Amino acid sequence: MALPSRYCWRWRASVTGFIETLTGVSGRPIFIAAAYLRRPGAKACLEYKIPVIGRAVPLNTVSSPVTRHRSRFLYHTPRVCCCRIHSDAKLKDPFTLVQNDLKNLYEDIKKELLVPKAELKALCDYYFDGKGKAFRPMIVVLMARACNIHSNKEGNLLPAQRSIAMISEMIHTASLVHDDVIDGADTRRGKTTINEMWGERKAILAGDFILSAASMALARIGNTTVVSVLSQVIEDLVRGEFMQLGSKENENERFKHYLEKTFKKTASLIANSCKAVSILVNSDPEIHEIAYQYGKNVGIAFQLVDDVLDFTSCANHLGKPSAADLRLGLATGPVLFACQQFPELHAMIMRRFSFDGDVDRAWQYVLESDGVEQTNYLARRYCKEAIRQISRLRPSAERDALIRLTELVLARDK
Amino acid sequence: MAVMWSRLTCIGLLSRGQRNLSIFSNPSPSYWNKVVSDAEKIVGYPTSFMSLRCLLSDELSNVAMHVRKLVGTKHPLLNTARGFVYESRNNLQMRGLVVLLMSKAAGPSPAASEQLLPDMVSGIYPSQRNLAEITELIHTAFLVHRGIVNLKEWTNSDGPLKDMQFGNKMAVLSGDFLLANACTGLAQLNNTKVVELISSAIGDLVQGIYHENSNSTEESNLTVASWEDQTFLSHGALLAKSCQAAMELAKHDKEAQTLAFQYGKHLALGHKVNSDLQPFVKRGTDPVPFSLDSAPVVFHRQIVGPERWLQQLQQVKTITRQMDHTKLWEAIKSEKGVSQAVDLCCYHGNKALEAIKRFPPSEARSALENIACAVTKF
């Protein structure tokens, strides 16, 4: 894992500090690349490495070696792992393992959305068209079965656990619908967004309706602890969205703020859904914590990779235009890391890339820097922690699928 | 405290000169106010500080700061924010107050153990106070979400689109924030039946609001029956189900729950018809603007039939395609729509009275009776 020696970590100590706090009680702190934090003379190198970038330079013509290097770094390594695991007959693909449990997932969700009037029904059903990845329900079902086996039960999925899988997808979708209004997005998963088709007012109401249906389904499980755990998610989602409104002047705080926002907006749903299915089968708080920590670490890694893909994936891949985050004024992992090498980014982050050419220039800086590699590296650390946590459960096909899932999270390119 | 003070002053800045703006107008204010302030004394302190906690949160101070940027624009969020400050006494806390009075009127459950009683303050369980607050949070959240603007319908002459986008963002976030707080508050009640009931009320509210403005077109055939169904969703379900949930929290039986539901439902419907009638019953000859969805208009349409209604609509269309409300107002007043709506209002007021009279006599019960009577006064 040799990396070019142009790292400059002015805030090393605090970075490890806040990651320690983020990994929580039972998690060991994740140390970011301690090896290359200690490079003497890094600052000196930095000075002459800063390229002078003109505003009009088209992105695809410059730094193609960097791009090539990055893509190898990004996709090659995980693929090697995948091959090794594929050859291992004992390990099943996570998708095949949950296929049966999730067969009618979207149909069942639509049954929960009871609306007599046709138009509102159409809006609510719009994203439950079976074309989503059902990433969250998959984790939830695997976690449920892994916990069941660990608890000396048969591996069978409890009906309430399957409900949690549905509810997690519903809460996720409701938040997407609202996010699209807030961001003014016009496409999502290759479809025109609800706000673009029916207007903002109806889109918000549809999101509210999906949330109320999720909340009813949750209450029907009849477990007050589970209700509390998933209500926390709804609060975290809104607080995360609020955190996105502001940026911090201080760089240390800014990174902490970013990771906290990432937890609230993405990881909380996965972590708490995992916790909920473990509560339903086992009363041991230690098991709940394992489930929660796995979900939290995978969730953060998932979002970090997502933030990287915003820079590296081409426009139609992710279903949204590249550098969408920059256009929205958001500084994600790659930019925050790049800011270490190119302090010019600081001012742009503070003005939320609002000046003409800011987005292009920032993108350029990120591609010139090691921001993408650093963010990927951080994602890998979170996945390692997730694996360490889940390995404490008794071995099962589902547990191993959860381990394998972390590799898929890192390797995904869309 | 300093935070709240600065927020109030900054919302206060917005409201200069528009003090009389109301979210929904009240029937004869003096009588109504007296009934409400008498009732507030009965429940001890009115709230459980949940909304105060919301107001003091970083998130809402953030919104308040941003809302200031909207001054001078036409985004509806501004009016809603003004309402929070100037109308909070009479309107916004009404639902919570009814839930508290209902809790007190029903009293402790006959099955309740003696140990639980010391928890009660002024004869109301803490969980019921929290429920009252949650009801208010949900109501307020939807006041905010009702004011989301469809950007495509916005024309440049209405003002810069950017302001509207920003206003929408704030409205979505603050509405969501209030709803999220309602959700966590609900979870803390530790009663999944209540969570289910109130969640279904949120669903009802959404369905009601969704169709709120789609009926104002002349083509729709809105009957009085369907109007009532829809008004129950948009204005009655939350209060009815919250009253029912208050009974469930004190473990009262099915019958008490049904009565509480009926009271909440009929009170809310009566109140809605009453405020719909205000433009037609106010003294003076000057016509007041009214909605084509309001109860007297719906009755009027049913009386004159779809053809004559269309004709009347055509007649009042001026060259600018704007509605001449004065002529329509006169046409409606000349028919029986108004008196039929008054009858409907009294019907709901009496139904509410009937339900509450089945509870044992108490101070709280009389207050609820007074509120039900006030709804039928013009």
Tab-separated table of N, CA and C in Angstrom, chain A residues 190-309:
chain	number	residue	atom	x	y	z
A	190	GLY	N	-32.393	7.247	-12.123
A	190	GLY	CA	-32.755	7.260	-13.535
A	190	GLY	C	-34.208	7.635	-13.789
A	191	LYS	N	-34.957	7.972	-12.750
A	191	LYS	CA	-36.352	8.382	-12.935
A	191	LYS	C	-36.471	9.869	-12.654
A	192	THR	N	-37.488	10.481	-13.253
A	192	THR	CA	-37.796	11.860	-12.889
A	192	THR	C	-38.269	11.875	-11.436
A	193	THR	N	-37.811	12.867	-10.664
A	193	THR	CA	-38.194	12.879	-9.244
A	193	THR	C	-39.665	13.249	-9.073
A	194	ILE	N	-40.202	12.917	-7.901
A	194	ILE	CA	-41.604	13.226	-7.597
A	194	ILE	C	-41.842	14.730	-7.642
A	195	ASN	N	-40.909	15.500	-7.079
A	195	ASN	CA	-41.111	16.949	-7.070
A	195	ASN	C	-41.127	17.532	-8.480
A	196	GLU	N	-40.357	16.915	-9.369
A	196	GLU	CA	-40.329	17.403	-10.745
A	196	GLU	C	-41.656	17.073	-11.462
A	197	MET	N	-42.213	15.902	-11.150
A	197	MET	CA	-43.439	15.462	-11.819
A	197	MET	C	-44.694	16.126	-11.250
A	198	TRP	N	-44.800	16.159	-9.922
A	198	TRP	CA	-46.063	16.586	-9.301
A	198	TRP	C	-45.939	17.884	-8.495
A	199	GLY	N	-44.751	18.422	-8.408
A	199	GLY	CA	-44.577	19.655	-7.642
A	199	GLY	C	-44.097	19.369	-6.227
A	200	GLU	N	-43.502	20.407	-5.631
A	200	GLU	CA	-42.859	20.261	-4.325
A	200	GLU	C	-43.858	19.938	-3.214
A	201	ARG	N	-45.008	20.602	-3.278
A	201	ARG	CA	-45.969	20.470	-2.183
A	201	ARG	C	-46.427	19.021	-2.034
A	202	LYS	N	-46.807	18.420	-3.153
A	202	LYS	CA	-47.279	17.041	-3.098
A	202	LYS	C	-46.155	16.070	-2.752
A	203	ALA	N	-44.952	16.376	-3.214
A	203	ALA	CA	-43.815	15.501	-2.905
A	203	ALA	C	-43.597	15.435	-1.395
A	204	ILE	N	-43.647	16.583	-0.740
A	204	ILE	CA	-43.438	16.611	0.707
A	204	ILE	C	-44.524	15.806	1.405
A	205	LEU	N	-45.765	15.982	0.954
A	205	LEU	CA	-46.863	15.245	1.583
A	205	LEU	C	-46.702	13.741	1.372
A	206	ALA	N	-46.264	13.341	0.177
A	206	ALA	CA	-46.056	11.909	-0.084
A	206	ALA	C	-44.994	11.358	0.862
A	207	GLY	N	-43.906	12.107	1.043
A	207	GLY	CA	-42.860	11.682	1.980
A	207	GLY	C	-43.423	11.533	3.391
A	208	ASP	N	-44.210	12.509	3.807
A	208	ASP	CA	-44.832	12.441	5.132
A	208	ASP	C	-45.723	11.208	5.254
A	209	PHE	N	-46.433	10.900	4.167
A	209	PHE	CA	-47.345	9.755	4.230
A	209	PHE	C	-46.570	8.443	4.370
A	210	ILE	N	-45.497	8.307	3.598
A	210	ILE	CA	-44.693	7.080	3.687
A	210	ILE	C	-44.157	6.920	5.113
A	211	LEU	N	-43.744	8.042	5.698
A	211	LEU	CA	-43.230	8.003	7.067
A	211	LEU	C	-44.312	7.563	8.047
A	212	SER	N	-45.524	8.078	7.869
A	212	SER	CA	-46.591	7.700	8.797
A	212	SER	C	-46.925	6.219	8.645
A	213	ALA	N	-46.890	5.715	7.409
A	213	ALA	CA	-47.163	4.289	7.187
A	213	ALA	C	-46.063	3.440	7.831
A	214	ALA	N	-44.815	3.896	7.723
A	214	ALA	CA	-43.703	3.175	8.342
A	214	ALA	C	-43.880	3.160	9.852
A	215	SER	N	-44.294	4.291	10.381
A	215	SER	CA	-44.466	4.409	11.822
A	215	SER	C	-45.596	3.504	12.324
A	216	MET	N	-46.664	3.372	11.517
A	216	MET	CA	-47.756	2.466	11.893
A	216	MET	C	-47.293	1.010	11.886
A	217	ALA	N	-46.561	0.646	10.836
A	217	ALA	CA	-46.055	-0.725	10.738
A	217	ALA	C	-45.141	-1.028	11.922
A	218	LEU	N	-44.349	-0.042	12.286
A	218	LEU	CA	-43.426	-0.186	13.410
A	218	LEU	C	-44.200	-0.412	14.710
A	219	ALA	N	-45.258	0.389	14.908
A	219	ALA	CA	-46.048	0.257	16.135
A	219	ALA	C	-46.707	-1.111	16.209
A	220	ARG	N	-47.119	-1.626	15.051
A	220	ARG	CA	-47.826	-2.912	15.030
A	220	ARG	C	-46.938	-4.077	15.464
A	221	ILE	N	-45.632	-3.905	15.400
A	221	ILE	CA	-44.734	-4.951	15.904
A	221	ILE	C	-44.969	-5.121	17.405
A	222	GLY	N	-45.335	-4.017	18.051
A	222	GLY	CA	-45.750	-4.109	19.448
A	222	GLY	C	-44.624	-4.136	20.462
A	223	ASN	N	-43.447	-3.706	20.075
A	223	ASN	CA	-42.308	-3.708	20.997
A	223	ASN	C	-41.843	-2.265	21.208
A	224	THR	N	-42.002	-1.759	22.434
A	224	THR	CA	-41.728	-0.336	22.668
A	224	THR	C	-40.247	0.012	22.489
A	225	THR	N	-39.362	-0.939	22.834
A	225	THR	CA	-37.931	-0.655	22.655
A	225	THR	C	-37.617	-0.480	21.179
A	226	VAL	N	-38.178	-1.359	20.352
A	226	VAL	CA	-37.938	-1.275	18.909
A	226	VAL	C	-38.478	0.042	18.357
A	227	VAL	N	-39.641	0.468	18.856
A	227	VAL	CA	-40.197	1.753	18.412
A	227	VAL	C	-39.230	2.883	18.753
A	228	SER	N	-38.686	2.876	19.975
A	228	SER	CA	-37.749	3.939	20.369
A	228	SER	C	-36.506	3.946	19.494
A	229	VAL	N	-35.978	2.739	19.242
A	229	VAL	CA	-34.728	2.638	18.482
A	229	VAL	C	-34.920	3.224	17.085
A	230	LEU	N	-36.028	2.907	16.435
A	230	LEU	CA	-36.197	3.411	15.070
A	230	LEU	C	-36.697	4.854	15.020
A	231	SER	N	-37.345	5.326	16.090
A	231	SER	CA	-37.733	6.744	16.112
A	231	SER	C	-36.499	7.624	16.162
A	232	GLN	N	-35.455	7.101	16.836
A	232	GLN	CA	-34.195	7.827	16.903
A	232	GLN	C	-33.660	8.101	15.488
A	233	VAL	N	-33.873	7.147	14.593
A	233	VAL	CA	-33.394	7.299	13.218
A	233	VAL	C	-34.020	8.525	12.561
A	234	ILE	N	-35.330	8.666	12.764
A	234	ILE	CA	-36.030	9.770	12.108
A	234	ILE	C	-35.476	11.101	12.590
A	235	GLU	N	-35.204	11.152	13.902
A	235	GLU	CA	-34.628	12.379	14.436
A	235	GLU	C	-33.225	12.610	13.873
A	236	ASP	N	-32.428	11.542	13.807
A	236	ASP	CA	-31.069	11.676	13.276
A	236	ASP	C	-31.079	12.162	11.832
A	237	LEU	N	-32.018	11.640	11.032
A	237	LEU	CA	-32.073	12.037	9.620
A	237	LEU	C	-32.282	13.549	9.491
A	238	VAL	N	-33.195	14.086	10.290
A	238	VAL	CA	-33.455	15.530	10.205
A	238	VAL	C	-32.262	16.321	10.729
A	239	ARG	N	-31.707	15.863	11.855
A	239	ARG	CA	-30.553	16.589	12.407
A	239	ARG	C	-29.377	16.573	11.433
A	240	GLY	N	-29.202	15.436	10.743
A	240	GLY	CA	-28.148	15.345	9.739
A	240	GLY	C	-28.367	16.355	8.627
A	241	GLU	N	-29.617	16.481	8.210
A	241	GLU	CA	-29.938	17.428	7.142
A	241	GLU	C	-29.664	18.861	7.600
A	242	PHE	N	-29.949	19.140	8.858
A	242	PHE	CA	-29.655	20.468	9.398
A	242	PHE	C	-28.144	20.720	9.422
A	243	MET	N	-27.388	19.664	9.773
A	243	MET	CA	-25.934	19.834	9.850
A	243	MET	C	-25.361	20.208	8.498
A	244	GLN	N	-26.052	19.741	7.435
A	244	GLN	CA	-25.582	20.029	6.086
A	244	GLN	C	-25.736	21.505	5.719
A	245	LEU	N	-26.564	22.218	6.468
A	245	LEU	CA	-26.789	23.637	6.163
A	245	LEU	C	-25.568	24.482	6.460
A	246	GLY	N	-24.843	24.114	7.531
A	246	GLY	CA	-23.752	24.974	7.958
A	246	GLY	C	-22.405	24.345	7.700
A	247	SER	N	-21.369	25.167	7.567
A	247	SER	CA	-20.030	24.604	7.513
A	247	SER	C	-19.222	25.237	8.633
A	248	LYS	N	-18.223	24.499	9.069
A	248	LYS	CA	-17.412	24.972	10.190
A	248	LYS	C	-16.159	25.669	9.677
A	249	GLU	N	-15.790	26.730	10.361
A	249	GLU	CA	-14.599	27.493	9.989
A	249	GLU	C	-13.339	26.689	10.312
A	250	ASN	N	-13.342	26.096	11.486
A	250	ASN	CA	-12.189	25.341	11.971
A	250	ASN	C	-12.091	23.989	11.276
A	251	GLU	N	-10.910	23.631	10.781
A	251	GLU	CA	-10.782	22.427	9.965
A	251	GLU	C	-11.018	21.133	10.748
A	252	ASN	N	-10.524	21.097	11.978
A	252	ASN	CA	-10.749	19.884	12.778
A	252	ASN	C	-12.234	19.665	12.996
A	253	GLU	N	-12.894	20.740	13.378
A	253	GLU	CA	-14.325	20.646	13.621
A	253	GLU	C	-15.053	20.257	12.355
A	254	ARG	N	-14.549	20.745	11.237
A	254	ARG	CA	-15.220	20.499	9.973
A	254	ARG	C	-15.242	19.004	9.647
A	255	PHE	N	-14.126	18.331	9.911
A	255	PHE	CA	-14.087	16.901	9.603
A	255	PHE	C	-14.974	16.111	10.571
A	256	LYS	N	-14.946	16.540	11.805
A	256	LYS	CA	-15.782	15.893	12.818
A	256	LYS	C	-17.255	16.070	12.444
A	257	HIS	N	-17.578	17.276	12.070
A	257	HIS	CA	-18.929	17.633	11.641
A	257	HIS	C	-19.365	16.759	10.461
A	258	TYR	N	-18.439	16.566	9.527
A	258	TYR	CA	-18.737	15.756	8.335
A	258	TYR	C	-19.031	14.310	8.721
A	259	LEU	N	-18.199	13.742	9.597
A	259	LEU	CA	-18.414	12.341	9.973
A	259	LEU	C	-19.685	12.174	10.802
A	260	GLU	N	-19.959	13.169	11.619
A	260	GLU	CA	-21.179	13.111	12.429
A	260	GLU	C	-22.414	13.200	11.531
A	261	LYS	N	-22.323	14.090	10.565
A	261	LYS	CA	-23.422	14.229	9.609
A	261	LYS	C	-23.613	12.924	8.834
A	262	THR	N	-22.493	12.327	8.442
A	262	THR	CA	-22.557	11.064	7.706
A	262	THR	C	-23.228	9.984	8.545
A	263	PHE	N	-22.878	9.959	9.822
A	263	PHE	CA	-23.529	8.981	10.690
A	263	PHE	C	-25.036	9.230	10.722
A	264	LYS	N	-25.410	10.468	10.956
A	264	LYS	CA	-26.836	10.757	11.142
A	264	LYS	C	-27.628	10.530	9.863
A	265	LYS	N	-27.084	10.962	8.739
A	265	LYS	CA	-27.855	10.893	7.488
A	265	LYS	C	-27.886	9.501	6.885
A	266	THR	N	-26.864	8.711	7.091
A	266	THR	CA	-26.813	7.403	6.433
A	266	THR	C	-26.705	6.234	7.402
A	267	ALA	N	-25.749	6.332	8.340
A	267	ALA	CA	-25.434	5.147	9.136
A	267	ALA	C	-26.454	4.867	10.230
A	268	SER	N	-27.082	5.912	10.751
A	268	SER	CA	-28.011	5.710	11.864
A	268	SER	C	-29.130	4.747	11.488
A	269	LEU	N	-29.664	4.897	10.284
A	269	LEU	CA	-30.758	4.018	9.843
A	269	LEU	C	-30.295	2.562	9.825
A	270	ILE	N	-29.115	2.312	9.257
A	270	ILE	CA	-28.617	0.938	9.151
A	270	ILE	C	-28.289	0.398	10.546
A	271	ALA	N	-27.601	1.224	11.339
A	271	ALA	CA	-27.189	0.781	12.678
A	271	ALA	C	-28.405	0.442	13.538
A	272	ASN	N	-29.369	1.340	13.552
A	272	ASN	CA	-30.508	1.126	14.438
A	272	ASN	C	-31.451	0.033	13.931
A	273	SER	N	-31.549	-0.148	12.593
A	273	SER	CA	-32.350	-1.262	12.083
A	273	SER	C	-31.708	-2.592	12.484
A	274	CYS	N	-30.365	-2.655	12.387
A	274	CYS	CA	-29.655	-3.865	12.797
A	274	CYS	C	-29.889	-4.126	14.278
A	275	LYS	N	-29.821	-3.057	15.065
A	275	LYS	CA	-30.033	-3.192	16.504
A	275	LYS	C	-31.452	-3.711	16.768
A	276	ALA	N	-32.421	-3.161	16.035
A	276	ALA	CA	-33.822	-3.545	16.253
A	276	ALA	C	-34.035	-5.038	16.019
A	277	VAL	N	-33.485	-5.585	14.922
A	277	VAL	CA	-33.701	-7.020	14.672
A	277	VAL	C	-32.992	-7.881	15.716
A	278	SER	N	-31.887	-7.373	16.281
A	278	SER	CA	-31.213	-8.160	17.311
A	278	SER	C	-32.031	-8.135	18.606
A	279	ILE	N	-32.645	-6.993	18.894
A	279	ILE	CA	-33.484	-6.887	20.099
A	279	ILE	C	-34.640	-7.886	20.038
A	280	LEU	N	-35.171	-8.074	18.833
A	280	LEU	CA	-36.341	-8.934	18.675
A	280	LEU	C	-36.045	-10.413	18.974
A	281	VAL	N	-34.768	-10.794	18.960
A	281	VAL	CA	-34.485	-12.216	19.173
A	281	VAL	C	-33.642	-12.471	20.422
A	282	ASN	N	-32.922	-11.467	20.886
A	282	ASN	CA	-31.972	-11.704	21.957
A	282	ASN	C	-32.028	-10.548	22.955
A	283	SER	N	-31.957	-10.868	24.241
A	283	SER	CA	-32.074	-9.784	25.219
A	283	SER	C	-30.709	-9.294	25.699
A	284	ASP	N	-29.633	-9.889	25.178
A	284	ASP	CA	-28.297	-9.531	25.627
A	284	ASP	C	-27.842	-8.204	24.996
A	285	PRO	N	-27.609	-7.170	25.822
A	285	PRO	CA	-27.220	-5.863	25.270
A	285	PRO	C	-25.932	-5.926	24.455
A	286	GLU	N	-25.084	-6.898	24.769
A	286	GLU	CA	-23.822	-7.004	24.040
A	286	GLU	C	-24.081	-7.338	22.563
A	287	ILE	N	-25.068	-8.211	22.339
A	287	ILE	CA	-25.430	-8.557	20.958
A	287	ILE	C	-26.009	-7.333	20.250
A	288	HIS	N	-26.849	-6.570	20.962
A	288	HIS	CA	-27.417	-5.363	20.358
A	288	HIS	C	-26.304	-4.418	19.916
A	289	GLU	N	-25.283	-4.332	20.778
A	289	GLU	CA	-24.180	-3.422	20.492
A	289	GLU	C	-23.385	-3.900	19.270
A	290	ILE	N	-23.178	-5.215	19.153
A	290	ILE	CA	-22.467	-5.747	17.986
A	290	ILE	C	-23.234	-5.392	16.716
A	291	ALA	N	-24.544	-5.644	16.753
A	291	ALA	CA	-25.377	-5.364	15.577
A	291	ALA	C	-25.316	-3.884	15.222
A	292	TYR	N	-25.426	-3.046	16.264
A	292	TYR	CA	-25.412	-1.595	16.061
A	292	TYR	C	-24.075	-1.135	15.481
A	293	GLN	N	-22.989	-1.618	16.087
A	293	GLN	CA	-21.671	-1.191	15.627
A	293	GLN	C	-21.389	-1.648	14.198
A	294	TYR	N	-21.808	-2.861	13.874
A	294	TYR	CA	-21.616	-3.317	12.496
A	294	TYR	C	-22.347	-2.372	11.540
A	295	GLY	N	-23.624	-2.123	11.837
A	295	GLY	CA	-24.431	-1.275	10.953
A	295	GLY	C	-23.867	0.128	10.840
A	296	LYS	N	-23.408	0.650	11.958
A	296	LYS	CA	-22.876	2.005	11.964
A	296	LYS	C	-21.606	2.104	11.113
A	297	ASN	N	-20.699	1.160	11.298
A	297	ASN	CA	-19.430	1.222	10.563
A	297	ASN	C	-19.620	0.965	9.075
A	298	VAL	N	-20.474	-0.009	8.741
A	298	VAL	CA	-20.751	-0.247	7.323
A	298	VAL	C	-21.452	0.973	6.722
A	299	GLY	N	-22.369	1.553	7.487
A	299	GLY	CA	-23.121	2.713	6.997
A	299	GLY	C	-22.210	3.881	6.673
A	300	ILE	N	-21.276	4.164	7.570
A	300	ILE	CA	-20.364	5.281	7.328
A	300	ILE	C	-19.481	4.974	6.119
A	301	ALA	N	-18.985	3.723	6.047
A	301	ALA	CA	-18.153	3.338	4.902
A	301	ALA	C	-18.952	3.498	3.599
A	302	PHE	N	-20.192	3.075	3.628
A	302	PHE	CA	-21.060	3.166	2.447
A	302	PHE	C	-21.149	4.614	1.966
A	303	GLN	N	-21.346	5.527	2.897
A	303	GLN	CA	-21.491	6.930	2.509
A	303	GLN	C	-20.161	7.515	2.046
A	304	LEU	N	-19.070	7.117	2.680
A	304	LEU	CA	-17.760	7.616	2.253
A	304	LEU	C	-17.506	7.211	0.804
A	305	VAL	N	-17.821	5.943	0.479
A	305	VAL	CA	-17.639	5.475	-0.901
A	305	VAL	C	-18.562	6.260	-1.831
A	306	ASP	N	-19.771	6.512	-1.363
A	306	ASP	CA	-20.718	7.289	-2.154
A	306	ASP	C	-20.142	8.677	-2.474
A	307	ASP	N	-19.515	9.279	-1.477
A	307	ASP	CA	-18.939	10.608	-1.660
A	307	ASP	C	-17.765	10.562	-2.634
A	308	VAL	N	-17.018	9.449	-2.619
A	308	VAL	CA	-15.924	9.282	-3.573
A	308	VAL	C	-16.491	9.145	-4.987
A	309	LEU	N	-17.559	8.338	-5.101
A	309	LEU	CA	-18.138	8.090	-6.424
A	309	LEU	C	-18.669	9.377	-7.049
